[in-house]
Amino acid sequence: MEESCRESPAESGQALPLTRDSSSQTISLGPRFSKINLFSLLSLWLELFPQERPEDNNNPVGVNIIRSVGLVVVRESKVVGLHYSGHELHAGQAAIIQHAARLADCQLYFSRRPCATCLKMIINAGVSQISFWPGDPEVSMLRSGPHAPAGQISEEATLDAVATEKLKSNSRSHICLLLQPLATGMVQFVGETSRECDFMATLTDDDPGLNTEEVFYFSKRFLIEDCHQHREILNQMHLENFCVEPYFSNLRHNMRQVVKVLAAVVAGVPQQHCGFHRSASPPHHEGVSQEVARHCIIQARLLAYRTEDPKVGVGAVVWAGLNGLGRLSLVGCGYNAYPAGSQYAEYPLMDDKQEDRKRRKYRYIIHAEQNALTFRTRDINPEEAAMLFVTKCPCDECIPLIRSAGITHIYTTDHDRDRNKGDISYLRFSNLKGIQKFIVSKLICFPPFFKKISFVFAAPWISPEAEYCHLAYSGFP
Ligand SMILES: O=c1ccn([C@H]2C[C@H](O)[C@@H](COP(=O)(O)OP(=O)(O)OP(=O)(O)O)O2)c(=O)[nH]1
């Protein structure tokens, strides 16, 4: 993350009031995520990072009681790691393997209370804080396990709860609950802006509304519908303080709001019939799967809601990995904001439709890609695929940085592409060579017979430019 400890009026769940810039011009701003909101949302979303083999989610006999977990590692207010459970490693173990003793003094944000196996190693590494979402823990208390009757907390989960509690009481790391109320109006703001975001504008003419299926799915996953069960789980986790009213209702309300916001952001990048199609053989590695690309673009969209630009939020995340396959590791992430350390509204906020040029924002704002690359956690190895996921077409100022950093793939929208807006231009992206470009675009629907043929021959929605690929809305079943 790019900034250190700037706090805007919206930080602790407050609505942003009208704000004045240095010249007393009044501007209204939307609410934004606090850092804690952002880390919680990222951790929840990371839990759903697409796996090569699907998580054994709907196991009828509930044999697998270990749940997937998402994890955000933060050092000095900056994200230095994004992790998720895989087939071999839990998210906590993946963080240990990647960061080792560099985890010392970091803050860890988990989407579930981690199991004792992860917790002991994390405490041992000397992290300063471990927080978790107050739902079903990693060793599930909702799934019953092979030998326990359905609906009953398994012996394994009870033993894990005892062990984690013992580790907690003997640990110097501060272990706490991960939840902060969202800024007032945030749910509505995200709902509305999601419907208007570049991805939606490109992909559909319909107003999709809040995807109720997505809300339902996330509710099932991250909330515990039954109040008694939720209380029981909180008690097992020694969070009995939250079991009494009004704290219990507040907790559940805040959890629901966060889940709604996540569903709204996710709904802003439609999933159905999406596919990556390429028109030329790649100079580097193949890109990631369409599911992974969508997942990463949604990470970038979450980051964009932390913007300091009063008009346009941009988020960027860079992942790298050998062949673009297997476990990716985070290079960096960021959003557009004023230089780190600046005070809120210290710089002009005007855009190109307002005021004279010297009073506009453009010379001051650090772009999302610039923050992602400046505060990257590691360099990019020339052998690996390095993928930038960014919610807006990269501008001319960013293109040379992206190329020099060793980015091999860009996933974005083409909103503003080829435009010169005076203070900011987007002319260089189209001619950028040597980097695979994946653009979100809408499918031209074919009758069923032509669908298969269109895959083999160059389809009309694929740009004729060499090395130019599309995240296309496909009509394949
Ligand atoms: O590669 C880029 C390009 C832009 N931005 C940010 C910088 C600035 O905060 C905002 C500028 O957005 P835009 O070009 O849309 O200008 P605007 O004047 O805010 O909006 P409009 O489209 O109405 O002209 O986007 C990035 O973070 N990365």
Short mmCIF file of C-alpha atoms and ligand atoms in Angstrom, two decimals:
data_model
loop_
_atom_site.label_atom_id
_atom_site.label_comp_id
_atom_site.label_asym_id
_atom_site.label_seq_id
_atom_site.Cartn_x
_atom_site.Cartn_y
_atom_site.Cartn_z
CA MET A 1 0.00 0.00 0.00
CA GLU A 2 1.22 3.39 -0.84
CA GLU A 3 0.46 5.55 2.10
CA SER A 4 1.51 5.47 5.67
CA CYS A 5 -0.97 6.93 8.09
CA ARG A 6 -3.09 9.52 6.40
CA GLU A 7 -6.54 9.45 7.87
CA SER A 8 -9.46 10.96 6.03
CA PRO A 9 -12.72 11.90 7.76
CA ALA A 10 -14.19 8.63 6.53
CA GLU A 11 -11.60 6.54 8.34
CA SER A 12 -13.48 5.26 11.30
CA GLY A 13 -16.77 4.54 9.67
CA GLN A 14 -17.74 8.21 9.36
CA ALA A 15 -19.29 9.71 6.24
CA LEU A 16 -17.06 12.08 4.33
CA PRO A 17 -18.40 15.57 4.78
CA LEU A 18 -17.95 18.28 2.21
CA THR A 19 -14.25 18.89 2.01
CA ARG A 20 -12.34 22.04 1.18
CA ASP A 21 -9.23 22.15 -0.91
CA SER A 22 -6.44 24.61 -0.35
CA SER A 23 -8.31 27.33 -2.19
CA SER A 24 -11.56 26.86 -0.27
CA GLN A 25 -13.42 25.41 -3.22
CA THR A 26 -16.06 23.03 -1.93
CA ILE A 27 -16.25 19.54 -3.35
CA SER A 28 -18.30 16.57 -2.28
CA LEU A 29 -16.58 13.20 -2.06
CA GLY A 30 -17.95 9.70 -1.78
CA PRO A 31 -17.19 7.48 1.19
CA ARG A 32 -14.14 5.22 1.00
CA PHE A 33 -12.98 2.02 2.71
CA SER A 34 -10.88 2.39 5.80
CA LYS A 35 -7.68 0.38 5.64
CA ILE A 36 -9.16 -2.19 7.98
CA ASN A 37 -12.25 -2.50 5.75
CA LEU A 38 -9.98 -2.96 2.74
CA PHE A 39 -7.85 -5.62 4.42
CA SER A 40 -10.93 -7.51 5.65
CA LEU A 41 -12.57 -7.41 2.24
CA LEU A 42 -9.39 -8.52 0.49
CA SER A 43 -8.97 -11.38 2.94
CA LEU A 44 -12.55 -12.58 2.39
CA TRP A 45 -12.18 -12.34 -1.37
CA LEU A 46 -8.80 -14.14 -1.33
CA GLU A 47 -10.49 -17.08 0.31
CA LEU A 48 -12.19 -17.60 -3.04
CA PHE A 49 -9.01 -17.51 -5.13
CA PRO A 50 -9.70 -20.01 -7.94
CA GLN A 51 -8.01 -23.33 -7.37
CA GLU A 52 -6.94 -25.82 -9.98
CA ARG A 53 -9.05 -28.37 -8.19
CA PRO A 54 -12.17 -27.00 -6.51
CA GLU A 55 -12.24 -26.92 -2.75
CA ASP A 56 -14.16 -29.83 -1.34
CA ASN A 57 -16.95 -27.49 -0.46
CA ASN A 58 -20.04 -29.56 -0.87
CA ASN A 59 -18.68 -32.73 0.57
CA PRO A 60 -21.84 -34.56 1.57
CA VAL A 61 -20.32 -36.39 4.52
CA GLY A 62 -18.37 -33.34 5.66
CA VAL A 63 -15.07 -35.22 5.70
CA ASN A 64 -13.05 -32.08 5.08
CA ILE A 65 -13.44 -29.78 8.05
CA ILE A 66 -10.51 -27.54 7.07
CA ARG A 67 -11.88 -24.47 5.33
CA SER A 68 -10.13 -22.23 2.83
CA VAL A 69 -8.72 -19.05 4.25
CA GLY A 70 -7.66 -15.71 2.76
CA LEU A 71 -4.85 -13.72 4.34
CA VAL A 72 -3.52 -10.19 3.94
CA VAL A 73 -0.06 -9.43 5.37
CA VAL A 74 0.54 -5.79 6.22
CA ARG A 75 3.75 -4.07 7.24
CA GLU A 76 3.71 -0.39 8.18
CA SER A 77 0.26 0.03 6.69
CA LYS A 78 1.31 -1.45 3.35
CA VAL A 79 0.15 -4.76 1.93
CA VAL A 80 3.20 -6.99 1.55
CA GLY A 81 1.46 -10.31 1.02
CA LEU A 82 -1.82 -11.71 -0.27
CA HIS A 83 -2.28 -15.40 0.42
CA TYR A 84 -4.89 -18.11 0.09
CA SER A 85 -5.23 -21.75 1.02
CA GLY A 86 -4.11 -24.24 -1.59
CA HIS A 87 -4.17 -28.00 -1.82
CA GLU A 88 -0.95 -28.37 0.08
CA LEU A 89 -0.50 -25.24 2.19
CA HIS A 90 -2.90 -23.32 4.35
CA ALA A 91 -2.84 -19.54 3.80
CA GLY A 92 -0.85 -19.07 7.03
CA GLN A 93 1.71 -21.66 5.98
CA ALA A 94 2.02 -20.04 2.54
CA ALA A 95 2.80 -16.73 4.28
CA ILE A 96 5.48 -18.39 6.41
CA ILE A 97 7.07 -19.97 3.36
CA GLN A 98 7.11 -16.72 1.42
CA HIS A 99 8.03 -14.20 4.13
CA ALA A 100 9.80 -16.36 6.75
CA ALA A 101 11.13 -14.24 9.63
CA ARG A 102 10.24 -11.07 7.71
CA LEU A 103 6.77 -11.64 9.15
CA ALA A 104 8.11 -10.17 12.40
CA ASP A 105 6.17 -7.04 13.34
CA CYS A 106 3.64 -7.54 10.54
CA GLN A 107 -0.13 -7.44 10.98
CA LEU A 108 -2.06 -10.39 9.57
CA TYR A 109 -5.70 -10.19 8.51
CA PHE A 110 -7.34 -13.61 8.16
CA SER A 111 -10.76 -14.40 6.71
CA ARG A 112 -11.21 -17.02 9.46
CA ARG A 113 -9.50 -17.71 12.73
CA PRO A 114 -6.46 -19.74 11.64
CA CYS A 115 -5.91 -23.26 12.90
CA ALA A 116 -3.39 -23.98 15.66
CA THR A 117 -0.93 -25.44 13.12
CA CYS A 118 -0.69 -22.07 11.36
CA LEU A 119 -1.06 -19.97 14.47
CA LYS A 120 1.91 -21.49 16.30
CA MET A 121 4.24 -20.75 13.36
CA ILE A 122 2.92 -17.24 12.89
CA ILE A 123 3.31 -16.41 16.57
CA ASN A 124 6.78 -17.92 16.44
CA ALA A 125 7.70 -15.57 13.58
CA GLY A 126 6.94 -12.62 15.87
CA VAL A 127 4.01 -10.97 14.10
CA SER A 128 2.59 -8.03 15.99
CA GLN A 129 -1.10 -8.58 15.31
CA ILE A 130 -3.35 -11.36 14.08
CA SER A 131 -6.96 -10.54 13.36
CA PHE A 132 -9.68 -12.67 11.89
CA TRP A 133 -13.24 -12.46 10.60
CA PRO A 134 -15.64 -13.75 13.27
CA GLY A 135 -17.27 -16.50 11.20
CA ASP A 136 -16.66 -20.23 11.14
CA PRO A 137 -12.94 -20.86 11.87
CA GLU A 138 -10.45 -22.63 9.61
CA VAL A 139 -11.05 -25.89 11.49
CA SER A 140 -14.76 -25.70 10.89
CA MET A 141 -17.26 -25.81 13.72
CA LEU A 142 -20.09 -25.97 11.19
CA ARG A 143 -18.86 -28.98 9.28
CA SER A 144 -19.16 -32.07 11.33
CA GLY A 145 -16.27 -34.30 10.29
CA PRO A 146 -16.34 -38.01 9.49
CA HIS A 147 -17.16 -39.37 12.92
CA ALA A 148 -19.25 -36.63 14.53
CA PRO A 149 -23.01 -36.36 14.10
CA ALA A 150 -24.16 -33.56 11.76
CA GLY A 151 -24.76 -30.25 13.50
CA GLN A 152 -22.38 -31.06 16.33
CA ILE A 153 -18.99 -29.42 16.74
CA SER A 154 -16.39 -32.06 15.95
CA GLU A 155 -13.78 -33.18 18.45
CA GLU A 156 -11.10 -31.90 16.07
CA ALA A 157 -12.61 -28.40 16.06
CA THR A 158 -12.92 -28.40 19.85
CA LEU A 159 -9.31 -29.50 20.30
CA ASP A 160 -8.18 -26.83 17.84
CA ALA A 161 -10.17 -24.19 19.73
CA VAL A 162 -8.45 -25.17 22.98
CA ALA A 163 -5.02 -25.10 21.35
CA THR A 164 -5.55 -21.75 19.63
CA GLU A 165 -6.77 -20.26 22.90
CA LYS A 166 -3.69 -21.53 24.71
CA LEU A 167 -1.45 -20.13 21.99
CA LYS A 168 -3.31 -16.85 22.18
CA SER A 169 -2.98 -16.48 25.93
CA ASN A 170 0.76 -17.21 25.80
CA SER A 171 1.51 -15.09 22.75
CA ARG A 172 2.98 -11.62 22.54
CA SER A 173 1.12 -11.11 19.25
CA HIS A 174 -2.13 -9.25 19.71
CA ILE A 175 -4.88 -11.60 18.52
CA CYS A 176 -8.21 -9.95 17.87
CA LEU A 177 -11.33 -9.75 15.81
CA LEU A 178 -11.28 -8.27 12.32
CA LEU A 179 -14.22 -5.98 11.82
CA GLN A 180 -14.80 -2.27 11.48
CA PRO A 181 -18.11 -0.68 10.54
CA LEU A 182 -18.18 0.63 6.99
CA ALA A 183 -18.43 4.37 6.35
CA THR A 184 -22.00 5.64 6.30
CA GLY A 185 -23.48 5.28 2.83
CA MET A 186 -20.73 2.89 1.71
CA VAL A 187 -23.06 0.01 0.78
CA GLN A 188 -25.19 2.27 -1.39
CA PHE A 189 -22.13 4.01 -2.87
CA VAL A 190 -20.48 0.74 -3.84
CA GLY A 191 -23.76 -0.64 -5.20
CA GLU A 192 -24.20 2.36 -7.44
CA THR A 193 -20.60 2.76 -8.58
CA SER A 194 -20.35 -0.97 -9.28
CA ARG A 195 -23.18 -0.69 -11.74
CA GLU A 196 -21.42 2.22 -13.42
CA CYS A 197 -17.87 0.87 -13.41
CA ASP A 198 -15.83 0.55 -16.59
CA PHE A 199 -16.20 -3.23 -16.69
CA MET A 200 -19.96 -3.06 -16.50
CA ALA A 201 -20.13 -0.25 -19.01
CA THR A 202 -18.16 -2.36 -21.45
CA LEU A 203 -19.86 -5.64 -20.85
CA THR A 204 -23.50 -4.95 -20.55
CA ASP A 205 -26.06 -2.36 -21.44
CA ASP A 206 -28.47 -3.66 -18.84
CA ASP A 207 -28.60 -2.41 -15.33
CA PRO A 208 -27.67 -5.60 -13.51
CA GLY A 209 -28.55 -4.37 -10.03
CA LEU A 210 -26.94 -5.98 -7.04
CA ASN A 211 -26.37 -9.59 -7.92
CA THR A 212 -28.62 -11.30 -5.41
CA GLU A 213 -27.14 -14.70 -6.17
CA GLU A 214 -23.73 -13.39 -5.24
CA VAL A 215 -25.04 -11.89 -1.98
CA PHE A 216 -26.64 -15.22 -1.21
CA TYR A 217 -23.45 -17.13 -1.97
CA PHE A 218 -21.26 -14.84 0.14
CA SER A 219 -23.80 -14.85 2.96
CA LYS A 220 -23.76 -18.62 3.04
CA ARG A 221 -19.99 -18.64 3.04
CA PHE A 222 -19.06 -15.85 5.43
CA LEU A 223 -22.08 -15.45 7.70
CA ILE A 224 -23.56 -17.92 10.13
CA GLU A 225 -27.27 -17.80 9.49
CA ASP A 226 -28.36 -19.37 12.75
CA CYS A 227 -27.89 -16.93 15.67
CA HIS A 228 -27.56 -19.75 18.24
CA GLN A 229 -24.90 -21.45 16.20
CA HIS A 230 -23.05 -18.17 15.77
CA ARG A 231 -23.13 -17.52 19.52
CA GLU A 232 -21.90 -21.03 20.18
CA ILE A 233 -18.98 -20.55 17.79
CA LEU A 234 -18.07 -17.17 19.28
CA ASN A 235 -18.15 -18.75 22.72
CA GLN A 236 -15.86 -21.57 21.59
CA MET A 237 -13.48 -18.91 20.28
CA HIS A 238 -13.61 -17.13 23.65
CA LEU A 239 -15.34 -14.13 22.13
CA GLU A 240 -18.14 -14.29 24.68
CA ASN A 241 -18.15 -10.49 24.97
CA PHE A 242 -19.73 -10.37 21.55
CA CYS A 243 -22.47 -12.80 22.49
CA VAL A 244 -24.42 -10.29 24.55
CA GLU A 245 -26.71 -7.60 23.19
CA PRO A 246 -26.42 -5.08 21.66
CA TYR A 247 -22.91 -6.17 20.62
CA PHE A 248 -24.05 -9.42 19.05
CA SER A 249 -26.63 -7.72 16.79
CA ASN A 250 -24.15 -4.99 15.89
CA LEU A 251 -21.53 -7.57 15.01
CA ARG A 252 -23.94 -9.45 12.76
CA HIS A 253 -25.16 -6.23 11.15
CA ASN A 254 -21.59 -5.11 10.39
CA MET A 255 -20.73 -8.53 9.00
CA ARG A 256 -23.78 -8.43 6.71
CA GLN A 257 -22.86 -4.95 5.45
CA VAL A 258 -19.32 -6.04 4.60
CA VAL A 259 -20.64 -9.10 2.77
CA LYS A 260 -23.08 -6.93 0.80
CA VAL A 261 -20.32 -4.57 -0.25
CA LEU A 262 -18.15 -7.47 -1.35
CA ALA A 263 -21.01 -8.88 -3.41
CA ALA A 264 -21.56 -5.48 -5.04
CA VAL A 265 -17.89 -5.08 -5.98
CA VAL A 266 -17.75 -8.63 -7.33
CA ALA A 267 -20.97 -8.13 -9.32
CA GLY A 268 -19.23 -5.20 -11.06
CA VAL A 269 -17.16 -7.68 -13.09
CA PRO A 270 -19.66 -10.07 -14.64
CA GLN A 271 -18.63 -13.69 -14.71
CA GLN A 272 -20.99 -15.44 -17.02
CA HIS A 273 -19.55 -16.58 -20.32
CA CYS A 274 -16.31 -14.69 -19.81
CA GLY A 275 -13.23 -16.02 -21.54
CA PHE A 276 -9.75 -15.03 -22.60
CA HIS A 277 -9.13 -15.24 -26.29
CA ARG A 278 -5.93 -14.48 -28.07
CA SER A 279 -5.20 -13.56 -31.63
CA ALA A 280 -1.47 -14.28 -31.79
CA SER A 281 0.95 -16.72 -30.24
CA PRO A 282 2.29 -15.21 -27.07
CA PRO A 283 5.88 -13.97 -26.88
CA HIS A 284 6.03 -14.90 -23.19
CA HIS A 285 3.96 -17.29 -21.18
CA GLU A 286 0.30 -17.85 -21.47
CA GLY A 287 -1.77 -15.71 -19.19
CA VAL A 288 -3.71 -16.87 -16.21
CA SER A 289 -7.09 -18.55 -16.51
CA GLN A 290 -10.15 -16.39 -16.92
CA GLU A 291 -11.25 -17.14 -13.36
CA VAL A 292 -7.92 -16.03 -11.92
CA ALA A 293 -7.93 -12.88 -14.07
CA ARG A 294 -11.42 -11.97 -12.90
CA HIS A 295 -10.42 -12.64 -9.33
CA CYS A 296 -7.39 -10.35 -9.57
CA ILE A 297 -9.31 -7.59 -11.32
CA ILE A 298 -11.82 -7.69 -8.48
CA GLN A 299 -8.92 -7.37 -6.00
CA ALA A 300 -7.96 -4.22 -7.93
CA ARG A 301 -11.55 -2.98 -7.77
CA LEU A 302 -11.55 -3.41 -4.00
CA LEU A 303 -8.33 -1.39 -3.81
CA ALA A 304 -9.91 1.34 -5.97
CA TYR A 305 -12.45 2.08 -3.22
CA ARG A 306 -9.59 3.42 -1.14
CA THR A 307 -8.83 6.13 -3.70
CA GLU A 308 -8.16 9.73 -2.75
CA ASP A 309 -9.25 10.98 -6.16
CA PRO A 310 -12.68 12.56 -5.68
CA LYS A 311 -13.86 11.32 -9.05
CA VAL A 312 -12.07 8.21 -10.27
CA GLY A 313 -10.91 5.32 -8.11
CA VAL A 314 -8.24 3.14 -9.72
CA GLY A 315 -6.81 -0.05 -8.25
CA ALA A 316 -3.85 -2.11 -9.43
CA VAL A 317 -2.35 -5.39 -8.36
CA VAL A 318 0.71 -7.17 -9.74
CA TRP A 319 1.16 -10.93 -9.39
CA ALA A 320 4.05 -12.96 -10.71
CA GLY A 321 4.83 -16.62 -11.14
CA LEU A 322 6.78 -19.01 -13.29
CA ASN A 323 4.82 -19.79 -16.46
CA GLY A 324 1.96 -17.91 -14.92
CA LEU A 325 0.86 -21.22 -13.47
CA GLY A 326 0.70 -22.67 -10.01
CA ARG A 327 0.95 -20.46 -6.99
CA LEU A 328 1.36 -16.80 -7.86
CA SER A 329 3.07 -14.40 -5.52
CA LEU A 330 2.22 -10.78 -4.95
CA VAL A 331 4.59 -8.19 -6.36
CA GLY A 332 2.64 -5.16 -5.23
CA CYS A 333 -0.70 -3.41 -5.12
CA GLY A 334 -1.96 0.14 -4.86
CA TYR A 335 -4.61 2.72 -5.67
CA ASN A 336 -4.50 6.29 -6.86
CA ALA A 337 -3.78 8.72 -4.06
CA TYR A 338 -1.78 11.80 -3.16
CA PRO A 339 1.89 11.32 -2.21
CA ALA A 340 2.41 9.22 0.92
CA GLY A 341 2.55 11.31 4.04
CA SER A 342 0.46 14.18 2.66
CA GLN A 343 -2.45 15.40 4.66
CA TYR A 344 -5.95 14.88 3.42
CA ALA A 345 -7.08 17.48 0.81
CA GLU A 346 -3.67 19.17 0.85
CA TYR A 347 -3.50 19.07 -2.96
CA PRO A 348 -5.91 20.27 -5.65
CA LEU A 349 -8.81 17.93 -6.34
CA MET A 350 -10.06 19.48 -9.59
CA ASP A 351 -10.30 17.57 -12.86
CA ASP A 352 -10.02 18.67 -16.46
CA LYS A 353 -13.53 19.98 -16.59
CA GLN A 354 -12.96 22.33 -13.69
CA GLU A 355 -10.82 25.38 -13.04
CA ASP A 356 -7.62 26.36 -14.80
CA ARG A 357 -4.86 23.83 -15.40
CA LYS A 358 -2.60 24.83 -12.55
CA ARG A 359 -5.33 24.04 -10.06
CA ARG A 360 -5.97 20.49 -11.28
CA LYS A 361 -5.12 17.22 -9.57
CA TYR A 362 -3.09 15.54 -12.31
CA ARG A 363 0.41 16.65 -11.34
CA TYR A 364 -0.04 15.44 -7.78
CA ILE A 365 -1.87 12.14 -7.81
CA ILE A 366 0.23 8.99 -7.71
CA HIS A 367 -1.41 6.49 -10.05
CA ALA A 368 -2.48 3.05 -8.90
CA GLU A 369 0.21 1.32 -11.01
CA GLN A 370 2.84 3.75 -9.74
CA ASN A 371 1.98 2.91 -6.14
CA ALA A 372 1.89 -0.82 -6.88
CA LEU A 373 5.37 -0.65 -8.45
CA THR A 374 6.90 1.81 -5.97
CA PHE A 375 5.88 -0.22 -2.95
CA ARG A 376 6.44 -3.61 -4.52
CA THR A 377 7.49 -6.28 -2.13
CA ARG A 378 9.94 -7.89 -4.52
CA ASP A 379 11.48 -7.47 -7.95
CA ILE A 380 10.22 -9.27 -11.00
CA ASN A 381 12.38 -12.11 -12.19
CA PRO A 382 12.87 -11.97 -16.00
CA GLU A 383 11.90 -15.65 -16.33
CA GLU A 384 8.51 -15.27 -14.76
CA ALA A 385 5.19 -13.99 -15.99
CA ALA A 386 4.38 -10.71 -14.24
CA MET A 387 0.77 -9.70 -14.52
CA LEU A 388 -0.66 -6.28 -13.89
CA PHE A 389 -4.39 -6.13 -13.20
CA VAL A 390 -5.64 -2.56 -13.30
CA THR A 391 -9.16 -1.16 -13.32
CA LYS A 392 -8.41 1.58 -15.84
CA CYS A 393 -6.44 1.59 -19.09
CA PRO A 394 -2.84 2.55 -18.16
CA CYS A 395 -2.03 6.13 -19.14
CA ASP A 396 1.03 7.39 -21.01
CA GLU A 397 2.80 8.31 -17.77
CA CYS A 398 2.56 4.73 -16.51
CA ILE A 399 3.39 2.79 -19.69
CA PRO A 400 7.21 3.26 -19.50
CA LEU A 401 7.18 2.31 -15.82
CA ILE A 402 5.16 -0.82 -16.50
CA ARG A 403 7.47 -1.86 -19.31
CA SER A 404 10.67 -1.14 -17.36
CA ALA A 405 9.43 -3.03 -14.31
CA GLY A 406 9.25 -6.22 -16.41
CA ILE A 407 5.47 -6.60 -16.61
CA THR A 408 4.62 -9.23 -19.23
CA HIS A 409 0.81 -9.14 -19.15
CA ILE A 410 -1.72 -6.36 -18.59
CA TYR A 411 -5.37 -7.04 -17.80
CA THR A 412 -7.57 -3.97 -17.97
CA THR A 413 -10.47 -2.19 -19.68
CA ASP A 414 -10.18 -0.02 -22.73
CA HIS A 415 -12.13 2.86 -21.26
CA ASP A 416 -10.32 6.07 -22.33
CA ARG A 417 -7.90 4.13 -24.54
CA ASP A 418 -6.55 6.28 -27.41
CA ARG A 419 -7.88 9.44 -25.77
CA ASN A 420 -5.92 12.58 -25.08
CA LYS A 421 -7.62 14.48 -22.31
CA GLY A 422 -5.06 17.25 -22.09
CA ASP A 423 -3.81 16.72 -18.56
CA ILE A 424 -3.75 12.96 -18.95
CA SER A 425 -3.52 10.89 -22.11
CA TYR A 426 -4.03 7.24 -22.99
CA LEU A 427 -2.38 7.13 -26.41
CA ARG A 428 0.57 4.78 -25.84
CA PHE A 429 -1.27 1.69 -24.65
CA SER A 430 -2.49 0.59 -28.09
CA ASN A 431 1.03 0.63 -29.54
CA LEU A 432 2.68 -1.00 -26.56
CA LYS A 433 4.63 -3.97 -27.91
CA GLY A 434 6.05 -7.03 -26.19
CA ILE A 435 3.41 -7.11 -23.45
CA GLN A 436 0.29 -9.24 -23.68
CA LYS A 437 -2.79 -7.07 -23.35
CA PHE A 438 -6.08 -8.50 -22.19
CA ILE A 439 -9.04 -6.21 -22.48
CA VAL A 440 -12.48 -6.87 -21.16
CA SER A 441 -14.98 -6.80 -24.01
CA LYS A 442 -18.44 -7.83 -24.95
CA LEU A 443 -19.21 -10.83 -27.11
CA ILE A 444 -20.98 -10.56 -30.38
CA CYS A 445 -23.40 -13.46 -30.00
CA PHE A 446 -23.40 -16.15 -32.62
CA PRO A 447 -26.02 -18.78 -33.33
CA PRO A 448 -24.97 -22.10 -31.74
CA PHE A 449 -23.58 -23.54 -35.01
CA PHE A 450 -21.14 -20.65 -35.47
CA LYS A 451 -19.98 -20.57 -31.90
CA LYS A 452 -17.56 -23.46 -32.25
CA ILE A 453 -16.25 -22.23 -35.59
CA SER A 454 -15.59 -18.79 -34.18
CA PHE A 455 -13.19 -20.28 -31.69
CA VAL A 456 -11.09 -21.82 -34.42
CA PHE A 457 -10.99 -18.87 -36.78
CA ALA A 458 -10.34 -15.29 -35.75
CA ALA A 459 -13.50 -14.16 -34.06
CA PRO A 460 -14.78 -10.68 -34.83
CA TRP A 461 -14.49 -9.50 -31.24
CA ILE A 462 -10.76 -10.15 -31.27
CA SER A 463 -8.78 -7.13 -32.32
CA PRO A 464 -6.57 -7.71 -35.36
CA GLU A 465 -3.59 -6.14 -33.57
CA ALA A 466 -0.73 -8.55 -32.97
CA GLU A 467 -0.32 -9.65 -29.35
CA TYR A 468 -3.68 -8.20 -28.57
CA CYS A 469 -5.96 -10.37 -26.51
CA HIS A 470 -9.41 -9.90 -25.14
CA LEU A 471 -11.21 -10.93 -22.03
CA ALA A 472 -14.28 -11.54 -24.09
CA TYR A 473 -17.84 -12.20 -23.21
CA SER A 474 -18.18 -15.54 -24.87
CA GLY A 475 -21.27 -17.42 -25.87
CA PHE A 476 -19.89 -20.88 -25.17
CA PRO A 477 -21.84 -22.99 -22.77
O1 LIG B 1 -3.05 4.58 -15.53
C1 LIG B 1 -3.72 5.30 -14.79
C2 LIG B 1 -4.47 6.35 -15.25
C3 LIG B 1 -5.15 7.14 -14.37
N1 LIG B 1 -5.08 6.91 -13.04
C4 LIG B 1 -5.78 7.78 -12.11
C5 LIG B 1 -5.06 9.07 -11.89
C6 LIG B 1 -6.18 10.00 -11.58
O2 LIG B 1 -6.48 9.91 -10.18
C7 LIG B 1 -7.35 9.45 -12.34
C8 LIG B 1 -7.61 10.24 -13.63
O3 LIG B 1 -8.68 9.65 -14.26
P1 LIG B 1 -9.31 10.18 -15.64
O4 LIG B 1 -8.34 10.09 -16.73
O5 LIG B 1 -10.59 9.44 -15.87
O6 LIG B 1 -9.57 11.74 -15.40
P2 LIG B 1 -10.72 12.52 -14.68
O7 LIG B 1 -10.55 13.95 -15.07
O8 LIG B 1 -10.70 12.26 -13.23
O9 LIG B 1 -12.11 11.95 -15.25
P3 LIG B 1 -12.84 12.19 -16.70
O10 LIG B 1 -12.91 10.81 -17.31
O11 LIG B 1 -14.20 12.72 -16.39
O12 LIG B 1 -12.02 13.13 -17.50
O13 LIG B 1 -7.05 8.11 -12.62
C9 LIG B 1 -4.37 5.85 -12.58
O14 LIG B 1 -4.33 5.59 -11.37
N2 LIG B 1 -3.71 5.06 -13.46
#
